[in-house]
PDB file of C-alpha atoms in Angstrom:
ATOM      1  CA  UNK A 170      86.442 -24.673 -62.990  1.00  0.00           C
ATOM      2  CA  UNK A 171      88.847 -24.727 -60.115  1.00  0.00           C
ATOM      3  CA  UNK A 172      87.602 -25.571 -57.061  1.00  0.00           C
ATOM      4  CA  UNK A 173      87.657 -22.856 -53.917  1.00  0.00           C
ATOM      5  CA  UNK A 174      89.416 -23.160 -50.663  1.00  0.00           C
ATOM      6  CA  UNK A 175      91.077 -20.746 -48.040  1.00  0.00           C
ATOM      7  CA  UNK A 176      92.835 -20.159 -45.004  1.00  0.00           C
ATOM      8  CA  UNK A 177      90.843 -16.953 -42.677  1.00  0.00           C
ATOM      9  CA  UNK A 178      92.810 -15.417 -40.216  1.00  0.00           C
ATOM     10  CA  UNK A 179      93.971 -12.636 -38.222  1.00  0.00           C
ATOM     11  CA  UNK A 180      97.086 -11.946 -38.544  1.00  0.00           C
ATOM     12  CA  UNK A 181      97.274 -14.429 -41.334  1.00  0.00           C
ATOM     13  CA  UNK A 182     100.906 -13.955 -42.696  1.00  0.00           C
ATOM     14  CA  UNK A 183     102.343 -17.070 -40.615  1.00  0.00           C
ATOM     15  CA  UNK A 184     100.088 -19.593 -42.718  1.00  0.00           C
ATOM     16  CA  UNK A 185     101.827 -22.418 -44.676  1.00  0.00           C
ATOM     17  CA  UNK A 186      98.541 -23.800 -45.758  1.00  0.00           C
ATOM     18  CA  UNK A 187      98.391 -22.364 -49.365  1.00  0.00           C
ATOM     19  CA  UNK A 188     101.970 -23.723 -49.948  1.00  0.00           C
ATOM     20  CA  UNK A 189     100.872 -27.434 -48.282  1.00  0.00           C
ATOM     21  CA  UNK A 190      97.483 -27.385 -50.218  1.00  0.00           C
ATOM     22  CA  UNK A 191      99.222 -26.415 -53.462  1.00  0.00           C
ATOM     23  CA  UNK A 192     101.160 -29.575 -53.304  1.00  0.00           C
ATOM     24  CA  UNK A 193      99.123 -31.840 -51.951  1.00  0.00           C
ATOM     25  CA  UNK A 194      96.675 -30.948 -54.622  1.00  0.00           C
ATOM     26  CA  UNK A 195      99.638 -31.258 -57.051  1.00  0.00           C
ATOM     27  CA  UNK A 196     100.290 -34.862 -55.704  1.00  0.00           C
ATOM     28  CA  UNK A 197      96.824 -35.954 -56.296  1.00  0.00           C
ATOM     29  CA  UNK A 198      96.103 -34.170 -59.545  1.00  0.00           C
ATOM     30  CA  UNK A 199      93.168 -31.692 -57.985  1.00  0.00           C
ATOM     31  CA  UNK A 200      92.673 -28.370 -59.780  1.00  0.00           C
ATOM     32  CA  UNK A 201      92.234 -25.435 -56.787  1.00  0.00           C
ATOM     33  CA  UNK A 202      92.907 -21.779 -55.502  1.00  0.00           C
ATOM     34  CA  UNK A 203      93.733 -21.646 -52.087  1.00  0.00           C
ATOM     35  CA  UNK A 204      93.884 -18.309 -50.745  1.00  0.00           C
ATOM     36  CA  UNK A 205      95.009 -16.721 -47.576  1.00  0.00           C
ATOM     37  CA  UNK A 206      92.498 -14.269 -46.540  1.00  0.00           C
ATOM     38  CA  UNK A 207      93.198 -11.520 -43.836  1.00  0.00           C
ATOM     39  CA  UNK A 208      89.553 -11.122 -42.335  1.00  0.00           C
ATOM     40  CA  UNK A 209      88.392  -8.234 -39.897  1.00  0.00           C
ATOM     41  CA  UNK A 210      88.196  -9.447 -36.263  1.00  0.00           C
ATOM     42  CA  UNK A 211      84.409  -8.171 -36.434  1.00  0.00           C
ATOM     43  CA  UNK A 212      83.699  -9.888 -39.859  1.00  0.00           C
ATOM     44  CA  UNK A 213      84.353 -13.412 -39.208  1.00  0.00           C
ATOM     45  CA  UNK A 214      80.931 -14.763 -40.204  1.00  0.00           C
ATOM     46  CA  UNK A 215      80.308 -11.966 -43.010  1.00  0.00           C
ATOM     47  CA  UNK A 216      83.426 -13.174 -44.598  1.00  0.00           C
ATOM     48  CA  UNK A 217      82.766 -17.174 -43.985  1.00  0.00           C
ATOM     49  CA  UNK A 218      79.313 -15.952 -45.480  1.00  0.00           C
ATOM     50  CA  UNK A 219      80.744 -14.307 -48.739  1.00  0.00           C
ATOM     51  CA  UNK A 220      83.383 -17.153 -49.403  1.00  0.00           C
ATOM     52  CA  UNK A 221      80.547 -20.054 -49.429  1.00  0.00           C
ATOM     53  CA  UNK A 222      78.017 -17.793 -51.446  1.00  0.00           C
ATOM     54  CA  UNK A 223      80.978 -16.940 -53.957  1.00  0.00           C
ATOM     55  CA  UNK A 224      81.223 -21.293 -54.523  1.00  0.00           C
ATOM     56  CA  UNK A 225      83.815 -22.019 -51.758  1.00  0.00           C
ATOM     57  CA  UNK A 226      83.940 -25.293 -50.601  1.00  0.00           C
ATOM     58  CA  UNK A 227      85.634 -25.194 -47.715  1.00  0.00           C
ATOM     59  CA  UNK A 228      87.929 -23.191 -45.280  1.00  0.00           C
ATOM     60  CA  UNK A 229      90.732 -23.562 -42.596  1.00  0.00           C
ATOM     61  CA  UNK A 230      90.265 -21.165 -39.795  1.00  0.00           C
ATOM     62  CA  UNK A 231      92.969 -20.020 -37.587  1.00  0.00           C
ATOM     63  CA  UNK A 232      93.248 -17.779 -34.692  1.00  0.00           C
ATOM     64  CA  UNK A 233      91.188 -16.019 -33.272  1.00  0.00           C
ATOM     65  CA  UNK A 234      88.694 -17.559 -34.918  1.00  0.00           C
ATOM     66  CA  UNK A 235      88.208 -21.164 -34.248  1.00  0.00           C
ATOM     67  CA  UNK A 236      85.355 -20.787 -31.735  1.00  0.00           C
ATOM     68  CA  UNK A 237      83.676 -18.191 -33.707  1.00  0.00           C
ATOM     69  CA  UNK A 238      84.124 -20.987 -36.223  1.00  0.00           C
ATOM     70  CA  UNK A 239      82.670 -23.701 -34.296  1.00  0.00           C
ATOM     71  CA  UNK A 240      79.646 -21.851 -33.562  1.00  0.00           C
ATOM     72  CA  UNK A 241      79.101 -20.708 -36.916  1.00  0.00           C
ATOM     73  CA  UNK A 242      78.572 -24.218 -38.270  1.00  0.00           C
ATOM     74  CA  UNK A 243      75.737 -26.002 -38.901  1.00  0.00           C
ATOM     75  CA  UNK A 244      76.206 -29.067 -38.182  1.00  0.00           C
ATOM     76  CA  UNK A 245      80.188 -30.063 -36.001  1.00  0.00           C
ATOM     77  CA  UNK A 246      81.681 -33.201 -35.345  1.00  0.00           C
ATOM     78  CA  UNK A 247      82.233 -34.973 -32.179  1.00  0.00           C
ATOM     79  CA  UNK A 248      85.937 -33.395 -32.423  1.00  0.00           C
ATOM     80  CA  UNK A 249      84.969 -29.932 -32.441  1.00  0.00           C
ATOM     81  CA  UNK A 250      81.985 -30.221 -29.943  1.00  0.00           C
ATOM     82  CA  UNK A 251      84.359 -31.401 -27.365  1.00  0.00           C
ATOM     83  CA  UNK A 252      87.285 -28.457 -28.386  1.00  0.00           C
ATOM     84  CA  UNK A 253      84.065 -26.019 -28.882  1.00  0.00           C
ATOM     85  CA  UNK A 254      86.727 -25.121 -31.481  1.00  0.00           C
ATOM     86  CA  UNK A 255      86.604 -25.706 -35.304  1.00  0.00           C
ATOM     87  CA  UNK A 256      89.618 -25.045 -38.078  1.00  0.00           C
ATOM     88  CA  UNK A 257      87.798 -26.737 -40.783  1.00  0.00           C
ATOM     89  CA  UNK A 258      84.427 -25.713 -42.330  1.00  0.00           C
ATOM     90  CA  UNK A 259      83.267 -27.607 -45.179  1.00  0.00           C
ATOM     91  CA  UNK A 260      79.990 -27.071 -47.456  1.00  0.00           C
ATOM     92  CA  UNK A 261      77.734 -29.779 -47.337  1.00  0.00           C
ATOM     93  CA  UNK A 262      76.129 -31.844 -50.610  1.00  0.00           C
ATOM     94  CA  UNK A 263      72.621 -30.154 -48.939  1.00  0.00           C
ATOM     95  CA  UNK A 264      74.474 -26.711 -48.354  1.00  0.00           C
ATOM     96  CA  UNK A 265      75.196 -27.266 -44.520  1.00  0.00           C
ATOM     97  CA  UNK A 266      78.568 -26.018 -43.052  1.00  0.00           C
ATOM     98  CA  UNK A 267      80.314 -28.829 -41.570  1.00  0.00           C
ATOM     99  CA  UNK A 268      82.939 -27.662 -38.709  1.00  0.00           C
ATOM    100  CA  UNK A 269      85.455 -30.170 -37.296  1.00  0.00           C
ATOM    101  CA  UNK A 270      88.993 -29.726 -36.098  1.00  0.00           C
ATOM    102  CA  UNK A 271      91.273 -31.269 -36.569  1.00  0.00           C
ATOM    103  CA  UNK A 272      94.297 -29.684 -34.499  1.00  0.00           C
ATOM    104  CA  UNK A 273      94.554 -33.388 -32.052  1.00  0.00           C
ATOM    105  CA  UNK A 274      94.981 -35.516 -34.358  1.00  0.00           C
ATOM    106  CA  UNK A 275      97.723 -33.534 -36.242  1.00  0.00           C
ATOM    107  CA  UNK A 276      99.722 -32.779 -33.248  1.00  0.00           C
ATOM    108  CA  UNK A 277      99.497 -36.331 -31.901  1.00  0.00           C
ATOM    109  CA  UNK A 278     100.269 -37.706 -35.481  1.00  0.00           C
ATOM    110  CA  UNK A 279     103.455 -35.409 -36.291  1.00  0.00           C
ATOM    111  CA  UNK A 280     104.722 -36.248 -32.619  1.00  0.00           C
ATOM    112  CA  UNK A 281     104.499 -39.893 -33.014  1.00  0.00           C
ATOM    113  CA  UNK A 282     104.936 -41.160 -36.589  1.00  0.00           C
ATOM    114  CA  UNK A 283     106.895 -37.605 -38.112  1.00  0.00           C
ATOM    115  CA  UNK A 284     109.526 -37.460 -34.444  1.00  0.00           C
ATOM    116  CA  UNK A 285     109.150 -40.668 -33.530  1.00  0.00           C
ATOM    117  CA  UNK A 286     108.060 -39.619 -29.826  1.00  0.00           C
ATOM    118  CA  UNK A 287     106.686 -41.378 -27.115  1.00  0.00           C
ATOM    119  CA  UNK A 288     103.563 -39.118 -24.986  1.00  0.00           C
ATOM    120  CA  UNK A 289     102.746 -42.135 -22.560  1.00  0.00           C
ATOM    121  CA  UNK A 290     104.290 -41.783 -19.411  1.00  0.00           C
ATOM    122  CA  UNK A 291     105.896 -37.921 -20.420  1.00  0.00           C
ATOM    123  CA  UNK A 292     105.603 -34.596 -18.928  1.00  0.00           C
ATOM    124  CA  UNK A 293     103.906 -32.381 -21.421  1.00  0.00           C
ATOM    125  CA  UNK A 294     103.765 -28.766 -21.239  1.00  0.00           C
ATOM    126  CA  UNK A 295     101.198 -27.221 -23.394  1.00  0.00           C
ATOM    127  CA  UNK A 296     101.802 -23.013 -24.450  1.00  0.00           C
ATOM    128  CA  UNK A 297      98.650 -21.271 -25.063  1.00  0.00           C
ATOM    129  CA  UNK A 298      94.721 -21.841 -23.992  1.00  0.00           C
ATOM    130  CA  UNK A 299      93.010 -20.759 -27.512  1.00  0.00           C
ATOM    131  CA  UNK A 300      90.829 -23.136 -29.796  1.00  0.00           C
ATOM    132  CA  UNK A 301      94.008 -24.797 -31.281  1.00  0.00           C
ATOM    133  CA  UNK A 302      94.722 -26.205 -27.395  1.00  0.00           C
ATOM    134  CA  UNK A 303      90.927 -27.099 -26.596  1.00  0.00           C
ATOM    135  CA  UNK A 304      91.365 -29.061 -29.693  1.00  0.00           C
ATOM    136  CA  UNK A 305      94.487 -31.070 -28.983  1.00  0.00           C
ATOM    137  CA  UNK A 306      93.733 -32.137 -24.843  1.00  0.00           C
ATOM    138  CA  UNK A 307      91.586 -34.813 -25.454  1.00  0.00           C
ATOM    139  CA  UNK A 308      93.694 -36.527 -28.236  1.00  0.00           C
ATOM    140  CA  UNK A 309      96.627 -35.913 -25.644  1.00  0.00           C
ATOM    141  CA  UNK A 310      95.321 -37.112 -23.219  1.00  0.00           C
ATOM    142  CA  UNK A 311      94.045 -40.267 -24.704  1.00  0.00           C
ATOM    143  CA  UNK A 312      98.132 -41.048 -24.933  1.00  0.00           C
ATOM    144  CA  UNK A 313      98.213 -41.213 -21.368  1.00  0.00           C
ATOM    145  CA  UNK A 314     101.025 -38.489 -20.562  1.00  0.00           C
ATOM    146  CA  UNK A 315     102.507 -38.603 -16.982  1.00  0.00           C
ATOM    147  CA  UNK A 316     101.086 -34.903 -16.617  1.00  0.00           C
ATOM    148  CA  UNK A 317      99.962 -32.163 -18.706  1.00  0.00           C
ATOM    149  CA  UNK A 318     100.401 -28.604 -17.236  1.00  0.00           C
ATOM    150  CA  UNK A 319      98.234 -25.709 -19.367  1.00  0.00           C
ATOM    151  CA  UNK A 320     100.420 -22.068 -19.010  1.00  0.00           C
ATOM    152  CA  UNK A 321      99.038 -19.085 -20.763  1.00  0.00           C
ATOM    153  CA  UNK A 322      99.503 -15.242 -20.505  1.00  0.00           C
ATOM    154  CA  UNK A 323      96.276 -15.205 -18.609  1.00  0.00           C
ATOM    155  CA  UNK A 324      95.386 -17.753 -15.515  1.00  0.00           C
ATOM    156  CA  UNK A 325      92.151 -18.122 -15.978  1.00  0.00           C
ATOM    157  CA  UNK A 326      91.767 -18.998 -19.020  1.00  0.00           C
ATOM    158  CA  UNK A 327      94.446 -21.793 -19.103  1.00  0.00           C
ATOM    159  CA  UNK A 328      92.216 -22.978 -15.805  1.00  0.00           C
ATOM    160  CA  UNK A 329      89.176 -23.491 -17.979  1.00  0.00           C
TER     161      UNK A 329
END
Protein backbone atom coordinates (compact mmCIF):
# COMPACT_ATOMS: atom_id res chain seq x y z
CA UNK A 1 0.00 0.00 0.00
CA UNK A 2 1.23 3.44 -0.86
CA UNK A 3 1.24 5.75 1.63
CA UNK A 4 -1.13 9.16 1.38
CA UNK A 5 -0.03 12.71 1.29
CA UNK A 6 -1.29 16.08 -0.28
CA UNK A 7 -0.95 19.57 -0.89
CA UNK A 8 -4.78 21.65 -0.04
CA UNK A 9 -5.13 24.83 -1.48
CA UNK A 10 -6.95 27.52 -3.05
CA UNK A 11 -5.93 28.32 -5.99
CA UNK A 12 -3.64 25.36 -5.91
CA UNK A 13 -2.14 25.31 -9.52
CA UNK A 14 1.22 27.19 -8.40
CA UNK A 15 2.26 24.09 -6.12
CA UNK A 16 5.62 22.34 -6.82
CA UNK A 17 5.13 20.06 -3.91
CA UNK A 18 3.90 16.88 -5.78
CA UNK A 19 6.93 17.24 -8.17
CA UNK A 20 9.50 17.83 -4.89
CA UNK A 21 7.75 14.96 -2.91
CA UNK A 22 7.89 12.65 -5.92
CA UNK A 23 11.59 12.88 -5.86
CA UNK A 24 12.45 13.12 -2.65
CA UNK A 25 10.48 10.00 -2.09
CA UNK A 26 12.32 8.62 -5.16
CA UNK A 27 15.72 9.48 -3.44
CA UNK A 28 14.87 7.65 -0.35
CA UNK A 29 13.05 4.68 -1.81
CA UNK A 30 9.37 5.63 -0.13
CA UNK A 31 6.31 4.35 -2.01
CA UNK A 32 3.51 7.50 -2.02
CA UNK A 33 0.70 9.52 -3.89
CA UNK A 34 0.94 12.99 -3.40
CA UNK A 35 -1.87 14.85 -4.67
CA UNK A 36 -2.72 18.43 -5.21
CA UNK A 37 -6.13 19.01 -4.05
CA UNK A 38 -8.18 22.22 -4.99
CA UNK A 39 -10.44 22.54 -1.74
CA UNK A 40 -13.57 24.93 -1.37
CA UNK A 41 -12.71 28.06 0.68
CA UNK A 42 -15.75 26.92 3.01
CA UNK A 43 -14.58 23.21 3.19
CA UNK A 44 -11.24 23.43 4.63
CA UNK A 45 -11.83 21.20 7.66
CA UNK A 46 -14.48 18.85 5.79
CA UNK A 47 -11.80 18.14 3.33
CA UNK A 48 -8.73 17.84 6.03
CA UNK A 49 -11.53 15.56 7.65
CA UNK A 50 -12.13 13.24 4.54
CA UNK A 51 -8.31 12.98 3.60
CA UNK A 52 -7.29 11.58 7.27
CA UNK A 53 -10.49 9.27 7.45
CA UNK A 54 -9.64 8.00 3.78
CA UNK A 55 -5.77 6.82 5.52
CA UNK A 56 -3.87 10.10 4.80
CA UNK A 57 -1.03 10.68 6.71
CA UNK A 58 -0.30 13.93 6.34
CA UNK A 59 -0.89 17.26 4.40
CA UNK A 60 0.82 20.59 3.31
CA UNK A 61 -1.53 23.46 3.51
CA UNK A 62 -1.16 26.57 1.58
CA UNK A 63 -3.00 29.73 1.30
CA UNK A 64 -5.60 30.70 2.58
CA UNK A 65 -5.54 28.12 4.73
CA UNK A 66 -2.72 27.99 7.12
CA UNK A 67 -4.57 29.50 10.11
CA UNK A 68 -7.61 27.56 9.47
CA UNK A 69 -4.93 24.88 9.58
CA UNK A 70 -3.41 25.77 12.76
CA UNK A 71 -6.57 25.81 14.52
CA UNK A 72 -7.75 22.70 13.20
CA UNK A 73 -4.99 20.68 14.85
CA UNK A 74 -4.92 18.90 17.76
CA UNK A 75 -2.07 19.21 19.14
CA UNK A 76 0.79 22.33 17.24
CA UNK A 77 4.24 22.89 17.82
CA UNK A 78 5.97 25.73 19.37
CA UNK A 79 6.54 26.94 15.57
CA UNK A 80 3.08 27.19 14.64
CA UNK A 81 1.73 28.53 18.04
CA UNK A 82 3.91 31.49 17.65
CA UNK A 83 2.92 31.96 13.52
CA UNK A 84 -0.82 30.88 14.71
CA UNK A 85 -0.16 29.45 11.23
CA UNK A 86 0.36 25.74 10.25
CA UNK A 87 1.42 24.21 6.54
CA UNK A 88 1.98 20.83 7.85
CA UNK A 89 -0.60 18.49 9.48
CA UNK A 90 0.48 15.14 10.31
CA UNK A 91 -1.62 12.07 11.85
CA UNK A 92 -0.47 11.02 15.01
CA UNK A 93 0.54 7.11 16.13
CA UNK A 94 -2.75 7.84 18.69
CA UNK A 95 -4.76 9.55 15.74
CA UNK A 96 -3.99 13.27 16.80
CA UNK A 97 -3.35 15.91 14.03
CA UNK A 98 -0.08 17.38 14.55
CA UNK A 99 0.22 21.07 12.91
CA UNK A 100 3.64 22.77 12.64
CA UNK A 101 5.06 25.08 10.03
CA UNK A 102 7.57 25.10 8.80
CA UNK A 103 7.73 28.26 6.36
CA UNK A 104 10.98 30.00 8.84
CA UNK A 105 13.07 27.63 8.72
CA UNK A 106 12.83 27.07 4.90
CA UNK A 107 13.15 30.62 4.00
CA UNK A 108 16.05 31.22 6.40
CA UNK A 109 17.70 27.89 5.18
CA UNK A 110 17.40 28.52 1.23
CA UNK A 111 18.69 32.21 1.95
CA UNK A 112 21.70 31.16 3.77
CA UNK A 113 23.09 27.75 2.76
CA UNK A 114 21.09 27.54 -1.08
CA UNK A 115 22.25 31.82 -1.94
CA UNK A 116 24.78 32.02 0.26
CA UNK A 117 23.24 35.31 1.93
CA UNK A 118 23.98 37.11 4.85
CA UNK A 119 20.38 38.49 6.99
CA UNK A 120 22.49 40.00 9.99
CA UNK A 121 22.92 43.49 9.71
CA UNK A 122 20.46 43.70 6.18
CA UNK A 123 17.43 45.55 5.32
CA UNK A 124 14.71 43.06 4.69
CA UNK A 125 11.54 43.78 3.10
CA UNK A 126 8.94 41.22 3.62
CA UNK A 127 5.68 41.13 0.70
CA UNK A 128 2.57 39.85 2.14
CA UNK A 129 1.00 39.51 5.93
CA UNK A 130 -0.73 35.87 5.51
CA UNK A 131 0.23 32.65 7.59
CA UNK A 132 3.32 31.99 5.34
CA UNK A 133 4.81 35.61 6.85
CA UNK A 134 3.60 35.00 10.59
CA UNK A 135 5.57 31.92 10.10
CA UNK A 136 8.89 33.24 8.85
CA UNK A 137 9.32 36.69 11.45
CA UNK A 138 10.52 34.99 14.25
CA UNK A 139 13.14 32.77 12.42
CA UNK A 140 14.07 36.22 10.71
CA UNK A 141 14.37 37.88 13.20
CA UNK A 142 16.44 35.56 15.23
CA UNK A 143 19.23 36.51 12.28
CA UNK A 144 19.33 39.83 13.57
CA UNK A 145 18.44 41.93 10.28
CA UNK A 146 19.22 45.72 10.44
CA UNK A 147 15.31 46.23 9.89
CA UNK A 148 12.43 44.38 8.69
CA UNK A 149 9.58 46.49 7.13
CA UNK A 150 6.03 44.30 6.67
CA UNK A 151 4.03 45.93 3.28
CA UNK A 152 0.80 44.35 2.29
CA UNK A 153 -2.25 45.38 0.14
CA UNK A 154 -3.99 46.14 3.36
CA UNK A 155 -2.34 48.32 6.42
CA UNK A 156 -3.68 46.81 9.01
CA UNK A 157 -3.06 43.70 8.66
CA UNK A 158 0.71 44.00 7.87
CA UNK A 159 0.50 46.18 11.40
CA UNK A 160 -0.58 43.10 13.29
Amino acid sequence: MLDQYAVFGNPIKHSYSPIIHKEFASQTKQKLIYKRELVPIESFAASVDKFFRGGGLGLNVTLPFKTEAHDYADIVTDRALLAGAANILSRMPNGDICGDNSDGIGLITDIKTNLGWKIRSKRVLVLGAGGAVRGVLKPLLQENPRSVVIANRTVKKAEA
